[in-house]
Coordinates of C-alpha atoms and ligand atoms in Angstrom, one line a residue:
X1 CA -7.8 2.5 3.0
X2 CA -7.2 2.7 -0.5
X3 CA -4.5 5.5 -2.1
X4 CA -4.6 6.7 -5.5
X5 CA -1.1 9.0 -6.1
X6 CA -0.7 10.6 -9.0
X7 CA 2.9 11.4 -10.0
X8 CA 4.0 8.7 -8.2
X9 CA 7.3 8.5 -10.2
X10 CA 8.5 11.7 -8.6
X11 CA 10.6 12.5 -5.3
X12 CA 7.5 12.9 -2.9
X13 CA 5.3 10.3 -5.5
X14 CA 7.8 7.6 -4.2
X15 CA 7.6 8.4 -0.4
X16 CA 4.7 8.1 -0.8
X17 CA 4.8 4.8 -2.3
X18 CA 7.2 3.9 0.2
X19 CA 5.7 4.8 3.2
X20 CA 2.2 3.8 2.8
X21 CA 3.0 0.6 4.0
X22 CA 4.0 2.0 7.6
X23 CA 0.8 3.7 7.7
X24 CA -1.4 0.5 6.9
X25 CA -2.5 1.8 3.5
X26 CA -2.8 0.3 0.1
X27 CA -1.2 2.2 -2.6
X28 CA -2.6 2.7 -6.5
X29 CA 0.5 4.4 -8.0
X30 CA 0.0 6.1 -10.8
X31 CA 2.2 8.0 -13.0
X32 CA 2.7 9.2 -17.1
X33 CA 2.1 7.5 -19.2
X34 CA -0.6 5.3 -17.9
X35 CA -2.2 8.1 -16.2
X36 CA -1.8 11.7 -17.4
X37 CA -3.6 14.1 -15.3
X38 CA -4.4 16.6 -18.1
X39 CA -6.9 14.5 -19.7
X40 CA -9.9 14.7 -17.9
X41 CA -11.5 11.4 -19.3
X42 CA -8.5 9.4 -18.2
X43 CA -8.3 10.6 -14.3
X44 CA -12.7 10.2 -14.3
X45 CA -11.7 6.7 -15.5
X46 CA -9.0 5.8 -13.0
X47 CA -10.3 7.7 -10.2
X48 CA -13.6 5.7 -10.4
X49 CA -12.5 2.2 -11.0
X50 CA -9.4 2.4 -8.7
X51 CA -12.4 2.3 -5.9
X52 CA -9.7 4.5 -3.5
X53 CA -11.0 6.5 -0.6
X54 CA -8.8 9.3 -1.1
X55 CA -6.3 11.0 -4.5
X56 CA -2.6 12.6 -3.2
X57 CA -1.6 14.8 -6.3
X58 CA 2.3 14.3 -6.1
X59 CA 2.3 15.0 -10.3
X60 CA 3.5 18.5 -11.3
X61 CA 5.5 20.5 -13.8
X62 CA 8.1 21.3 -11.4
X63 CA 11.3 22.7 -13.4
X64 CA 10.8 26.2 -12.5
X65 CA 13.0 27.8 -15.3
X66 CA 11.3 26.1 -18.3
X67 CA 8.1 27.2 -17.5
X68 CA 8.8 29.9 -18.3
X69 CA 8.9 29.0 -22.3
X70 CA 6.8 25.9 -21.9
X71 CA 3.9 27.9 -20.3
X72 CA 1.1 26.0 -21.9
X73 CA 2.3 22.7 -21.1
X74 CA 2.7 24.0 -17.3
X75 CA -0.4 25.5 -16.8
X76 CA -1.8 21.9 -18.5
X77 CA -0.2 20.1 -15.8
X78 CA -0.4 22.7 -12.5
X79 CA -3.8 24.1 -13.3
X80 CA -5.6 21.5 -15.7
X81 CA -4.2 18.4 -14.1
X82 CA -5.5 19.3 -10.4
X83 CA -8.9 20.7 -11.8
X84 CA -9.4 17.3 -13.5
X85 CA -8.4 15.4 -10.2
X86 CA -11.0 17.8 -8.4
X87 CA -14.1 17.2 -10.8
X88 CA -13.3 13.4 -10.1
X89 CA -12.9 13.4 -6.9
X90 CA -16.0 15.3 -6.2
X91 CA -18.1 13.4 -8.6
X92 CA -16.9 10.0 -6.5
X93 CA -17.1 12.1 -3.3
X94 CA -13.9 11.3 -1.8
X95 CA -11.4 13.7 -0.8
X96 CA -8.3 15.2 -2.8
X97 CA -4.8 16.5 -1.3
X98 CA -3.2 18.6 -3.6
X99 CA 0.8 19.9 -2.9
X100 CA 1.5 23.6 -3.8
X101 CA 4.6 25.9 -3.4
X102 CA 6.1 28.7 -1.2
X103 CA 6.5 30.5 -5.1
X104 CA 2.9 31.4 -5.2
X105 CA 3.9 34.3 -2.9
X106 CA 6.2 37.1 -3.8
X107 CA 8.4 37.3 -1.3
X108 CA 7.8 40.6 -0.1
X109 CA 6.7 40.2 2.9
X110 CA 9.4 39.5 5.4
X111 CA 8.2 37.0 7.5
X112 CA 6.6 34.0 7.6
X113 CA 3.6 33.6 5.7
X114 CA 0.7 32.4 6.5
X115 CA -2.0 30.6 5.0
X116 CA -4.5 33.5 4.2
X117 CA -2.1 35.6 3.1
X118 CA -3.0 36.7 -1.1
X119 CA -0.8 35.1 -3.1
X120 CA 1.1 36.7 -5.7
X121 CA 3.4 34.8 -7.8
X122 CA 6.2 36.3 -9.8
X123 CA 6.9 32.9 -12.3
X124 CA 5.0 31.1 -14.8
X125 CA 5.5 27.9 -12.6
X126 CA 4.3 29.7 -9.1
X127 CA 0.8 31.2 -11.1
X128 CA -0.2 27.7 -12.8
X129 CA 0.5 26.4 -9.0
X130 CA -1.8 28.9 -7.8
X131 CA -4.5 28.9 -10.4
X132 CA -4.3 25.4 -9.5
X133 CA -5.0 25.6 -6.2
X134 CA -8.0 27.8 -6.7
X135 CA -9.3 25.0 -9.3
X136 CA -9.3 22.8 -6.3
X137 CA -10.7 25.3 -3.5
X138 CA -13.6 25.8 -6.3
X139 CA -14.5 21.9 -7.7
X140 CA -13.8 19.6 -4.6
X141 CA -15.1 20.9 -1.4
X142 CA -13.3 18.0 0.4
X143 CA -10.0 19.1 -0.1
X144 CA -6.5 19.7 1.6
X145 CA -3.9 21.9 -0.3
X146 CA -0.5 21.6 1.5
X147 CA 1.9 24.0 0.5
X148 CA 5.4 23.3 1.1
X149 CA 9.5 24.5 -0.2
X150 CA 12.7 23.4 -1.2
X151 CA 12.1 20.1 -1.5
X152 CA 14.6 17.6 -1.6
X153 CA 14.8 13.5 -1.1
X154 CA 16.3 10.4 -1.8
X155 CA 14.8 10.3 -5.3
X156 CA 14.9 12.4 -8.6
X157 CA 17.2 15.1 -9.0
X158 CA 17.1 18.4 -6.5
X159 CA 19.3 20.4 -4.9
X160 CA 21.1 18.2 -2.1
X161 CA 22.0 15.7 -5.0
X162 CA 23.1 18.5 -7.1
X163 CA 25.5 19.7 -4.5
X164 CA 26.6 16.6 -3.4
X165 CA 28.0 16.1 -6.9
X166 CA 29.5 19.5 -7.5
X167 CA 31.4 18.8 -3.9
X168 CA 33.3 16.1 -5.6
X169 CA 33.5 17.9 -9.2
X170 CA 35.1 21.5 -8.3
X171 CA 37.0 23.3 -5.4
X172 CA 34.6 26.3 -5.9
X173 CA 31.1 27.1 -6.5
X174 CA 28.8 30.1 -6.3
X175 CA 25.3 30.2 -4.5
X176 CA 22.4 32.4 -3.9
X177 CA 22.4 34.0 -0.9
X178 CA 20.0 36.4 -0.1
X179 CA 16.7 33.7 -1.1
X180 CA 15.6 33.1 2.5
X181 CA 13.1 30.1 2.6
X182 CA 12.8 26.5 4.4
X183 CA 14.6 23.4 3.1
X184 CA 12.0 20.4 3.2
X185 CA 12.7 16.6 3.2
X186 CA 10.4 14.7 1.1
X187 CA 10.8 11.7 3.5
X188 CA 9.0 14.3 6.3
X189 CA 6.5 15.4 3.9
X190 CA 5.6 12.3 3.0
X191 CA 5.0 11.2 6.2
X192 CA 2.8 14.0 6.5
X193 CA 0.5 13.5 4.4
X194 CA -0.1 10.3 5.0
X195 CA -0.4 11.2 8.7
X196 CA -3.4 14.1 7.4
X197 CA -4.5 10.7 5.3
X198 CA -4.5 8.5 8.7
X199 CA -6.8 11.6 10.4
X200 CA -9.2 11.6 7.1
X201 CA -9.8 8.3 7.8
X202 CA -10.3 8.3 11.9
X203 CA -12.0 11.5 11.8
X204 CA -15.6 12.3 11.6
X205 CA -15.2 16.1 11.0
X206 CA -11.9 17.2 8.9
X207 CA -11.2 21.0 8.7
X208 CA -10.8 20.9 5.0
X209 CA -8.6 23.8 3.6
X210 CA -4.7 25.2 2.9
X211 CA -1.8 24.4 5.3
X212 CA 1.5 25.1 5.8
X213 CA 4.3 22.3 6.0
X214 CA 8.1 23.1 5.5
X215 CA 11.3 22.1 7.7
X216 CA 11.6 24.5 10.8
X217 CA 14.0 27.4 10.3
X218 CA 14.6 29.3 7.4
X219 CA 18.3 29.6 6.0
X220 CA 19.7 30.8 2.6
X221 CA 20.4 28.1 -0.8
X222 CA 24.1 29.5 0.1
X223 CA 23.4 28.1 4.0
X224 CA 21.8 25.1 2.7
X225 CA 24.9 24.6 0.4
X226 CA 27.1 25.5 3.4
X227 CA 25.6 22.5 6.1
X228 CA 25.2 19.4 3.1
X229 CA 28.8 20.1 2.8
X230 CA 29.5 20.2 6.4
X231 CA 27.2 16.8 6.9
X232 CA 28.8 15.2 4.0
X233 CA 32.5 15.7 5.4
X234 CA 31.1 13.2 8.1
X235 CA 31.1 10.9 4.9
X236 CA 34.1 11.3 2.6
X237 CA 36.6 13.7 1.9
X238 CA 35.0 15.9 -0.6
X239 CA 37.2 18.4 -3.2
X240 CA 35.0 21.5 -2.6
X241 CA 37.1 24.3 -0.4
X242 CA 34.9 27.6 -1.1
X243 CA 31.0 28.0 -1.4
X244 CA 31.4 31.5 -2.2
X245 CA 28.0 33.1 -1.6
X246 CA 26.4 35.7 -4.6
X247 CA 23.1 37.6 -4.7
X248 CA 20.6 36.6 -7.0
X249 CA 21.3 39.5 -10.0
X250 CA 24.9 37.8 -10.2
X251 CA 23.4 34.5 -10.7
X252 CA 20.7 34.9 -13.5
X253 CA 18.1 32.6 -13.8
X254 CA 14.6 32.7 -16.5
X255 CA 12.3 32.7 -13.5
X256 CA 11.6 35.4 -10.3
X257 CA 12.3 33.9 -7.1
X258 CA 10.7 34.9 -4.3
X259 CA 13.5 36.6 -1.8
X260 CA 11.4 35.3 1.4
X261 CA 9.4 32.7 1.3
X262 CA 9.4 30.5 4.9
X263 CA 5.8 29.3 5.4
X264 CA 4.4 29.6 9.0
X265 CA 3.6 26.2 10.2
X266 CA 1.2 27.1 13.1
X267 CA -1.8 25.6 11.4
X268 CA -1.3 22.4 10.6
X269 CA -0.3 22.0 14.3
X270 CA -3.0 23.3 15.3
X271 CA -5.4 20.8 13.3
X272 CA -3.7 18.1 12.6
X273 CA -0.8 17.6 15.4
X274 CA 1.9 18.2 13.3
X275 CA 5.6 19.5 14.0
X276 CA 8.4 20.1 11.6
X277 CA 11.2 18.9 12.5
X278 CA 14.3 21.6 12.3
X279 CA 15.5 21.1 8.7
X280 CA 19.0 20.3 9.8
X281 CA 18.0 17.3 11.8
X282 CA 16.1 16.0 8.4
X283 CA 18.8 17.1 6.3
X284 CA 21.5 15.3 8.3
X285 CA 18.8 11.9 8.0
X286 CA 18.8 12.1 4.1
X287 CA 22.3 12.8 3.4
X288 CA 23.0 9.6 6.0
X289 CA 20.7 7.3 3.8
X290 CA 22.2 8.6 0.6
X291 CA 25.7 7.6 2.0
X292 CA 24.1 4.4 3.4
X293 CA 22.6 3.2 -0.4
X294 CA 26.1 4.6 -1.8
X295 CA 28.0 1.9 0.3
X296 CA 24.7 -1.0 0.0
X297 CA 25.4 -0.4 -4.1
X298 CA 29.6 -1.1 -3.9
Ligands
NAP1 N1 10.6 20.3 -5.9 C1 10.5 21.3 -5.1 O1 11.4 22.0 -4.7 C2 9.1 21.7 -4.6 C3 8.9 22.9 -3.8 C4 7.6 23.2 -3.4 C5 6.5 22.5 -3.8 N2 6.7 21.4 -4.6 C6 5.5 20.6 -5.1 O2 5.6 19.3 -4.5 C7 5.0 18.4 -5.4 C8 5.9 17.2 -5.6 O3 7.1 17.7 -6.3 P1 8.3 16.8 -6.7 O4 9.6 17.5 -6.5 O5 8.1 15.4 -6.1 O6 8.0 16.7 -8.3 P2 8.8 15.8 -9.3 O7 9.9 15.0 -8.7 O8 9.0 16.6 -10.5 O9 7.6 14.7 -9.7 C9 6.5 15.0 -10.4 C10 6.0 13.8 -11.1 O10 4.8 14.1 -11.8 C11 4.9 13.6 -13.1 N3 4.1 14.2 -14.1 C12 4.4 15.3 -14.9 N4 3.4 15.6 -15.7 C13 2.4 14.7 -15.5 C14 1.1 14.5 -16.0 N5 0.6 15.2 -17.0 N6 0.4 13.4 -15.5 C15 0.9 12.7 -14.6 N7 2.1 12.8 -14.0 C16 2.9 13.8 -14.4 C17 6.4 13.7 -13.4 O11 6.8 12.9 -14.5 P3 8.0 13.3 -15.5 O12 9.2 13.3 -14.6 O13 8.0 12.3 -16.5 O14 7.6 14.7 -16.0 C18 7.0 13.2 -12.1 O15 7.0 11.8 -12.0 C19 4.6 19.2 -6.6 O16 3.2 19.6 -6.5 C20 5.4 20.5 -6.6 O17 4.9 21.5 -7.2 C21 7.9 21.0 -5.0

């Protein structure tokens, strides 16, 4: 089977990439500027002559903060882009996976959410995801919208990296600690949806729809902090001594955060087979291959 992935320049774009191989599929990788998912004429184009059985959206406007001034531009990509993919998709008649976010819900809730539950975003970034998402639910009827959080990989710049830089920079550092969610390696995601992909495929009814898919467990950013510096002590001696933790009004950023956001993975276990994996047990694998390719590039 043939893959189109948009975005495929990104941290789960390249897993993708990556990983299609394992899975037996071939991969049409396409990212800016050759594709750019905002104009309509150029995703009919590619999405028709790539001849691909199925479109993974890995492309997004994903820096949560700048939204916040560059809202047209993130609408253009979070809500536009996807709609475009959608109308091809449909047109073509092949299915579309589109990823989403654990920041099209509030936080309010206290547990974790499910699937069904209305969304209500509190950042520029989180509504153009939603709005998104319903662009999809509306113009491709074959479609499977995987929400997921915290991501983090090998690739690209996110929070492990971040961390495992300021561990060697400073003695001290202050975190977030009462944003409850689930830290989610890109690796496992990846491998996720190319396992939903693998199931498209094989299967001659799909139930088509949103899921859940996050690392099990939910922790804190000042937790999360708190066990890549533990793991990465099993590495290297690292200069950082206190992670001191801080609630979010001492630690001001543009954009609303949801306080709780841990998605309920019961679905896509239900449908699909799939089990997250605790997010330490990931965690620990990513940190190991960053520490491997450290050592490979001496
Ligand atoms: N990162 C997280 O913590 C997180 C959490 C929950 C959900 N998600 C969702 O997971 C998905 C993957 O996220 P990620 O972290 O892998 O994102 P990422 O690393 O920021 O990758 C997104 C890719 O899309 C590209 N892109 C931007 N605008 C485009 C356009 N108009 N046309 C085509 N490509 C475009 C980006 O290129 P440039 O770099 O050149 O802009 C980049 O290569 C996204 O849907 C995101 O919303 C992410």
């Amino acid at each position: 089977m043939k893959i189109l992935v948009t975005g495929s320049k990104g941290q789960l774009g390249r897993e993708l990439t990556r990983q299609s191989k394992d899975f037996g599929f071939e991969v049409l990788a396409a990212d800016l500027p050759e594709l750019d998912i905002t104009d309509l004429i150029q995703v009919e184009d590619m999405v028709e002559k790539s001849q691909a059985s199925l479109v993974i959206n890995a492309a997004a406007y994903t820096n949560v903060d700048r939204a916040e001034t560059e809202q047209e531009l993130a609408f253009a990509v979070n809500t536009t882009g996807p709609a475009n993919l959608a109308v091809s998709c449909a047109k073509v008649d092949i299915p579309l996976i589109q990823i989403s976010t654990d920041f099209v819900f509030d936080g309010k809730k206290g547990t974790p959410y499910i699937e069904t539950d209305p969304v209500s975003p509190l950042s520029v970034y989180g509504k153009s995801k939603a709005d998104g998402d319903n662009k999809v639910r509306s113009k491709a009827k074959k479609h499977i919208i995987l929400r997921t959080s915290w991501l983090y990989g090998l690739y690209g710049q996110n929070f492990v990296k971040t961390m495992l830089r300021l561990g060697n920079e400073k003695e001290s550092i202050k975190v977030v600690a009462d944003q409850f969610g689930s830290p989610t390696s890109a690796t496992d995601l990846a491998e996720t949806l190319l396992a939903i992909a693998d199931k498209i495929q094989n299967s001659s009814t799909v139930n088509w729809g949103t899921y859940h898919y996050c690392g099990h467990g939910v922790t804190t950013w000042h937790g999360f902090a708190e066990k890549i510096f533990e793991i990465a002590r099993k590495y290297e001696s690292i200069k950082i001594t206190n992670v001191k933790p801080v609630t979010t009004s001492e630690y001001s950023t543009k954009a609303k955060r949801p306080s709780f956001s841990a998605l309920d993975c019961s679905l896509i276990k239900k449908y699909f087979e799939i089990t997250p994996e605790p997010w330490q047990k990931s965690l620990e694998i990513i940190i190991n291959q960053i520490y491997s390719d450290k050592r490979r590039m001496k």
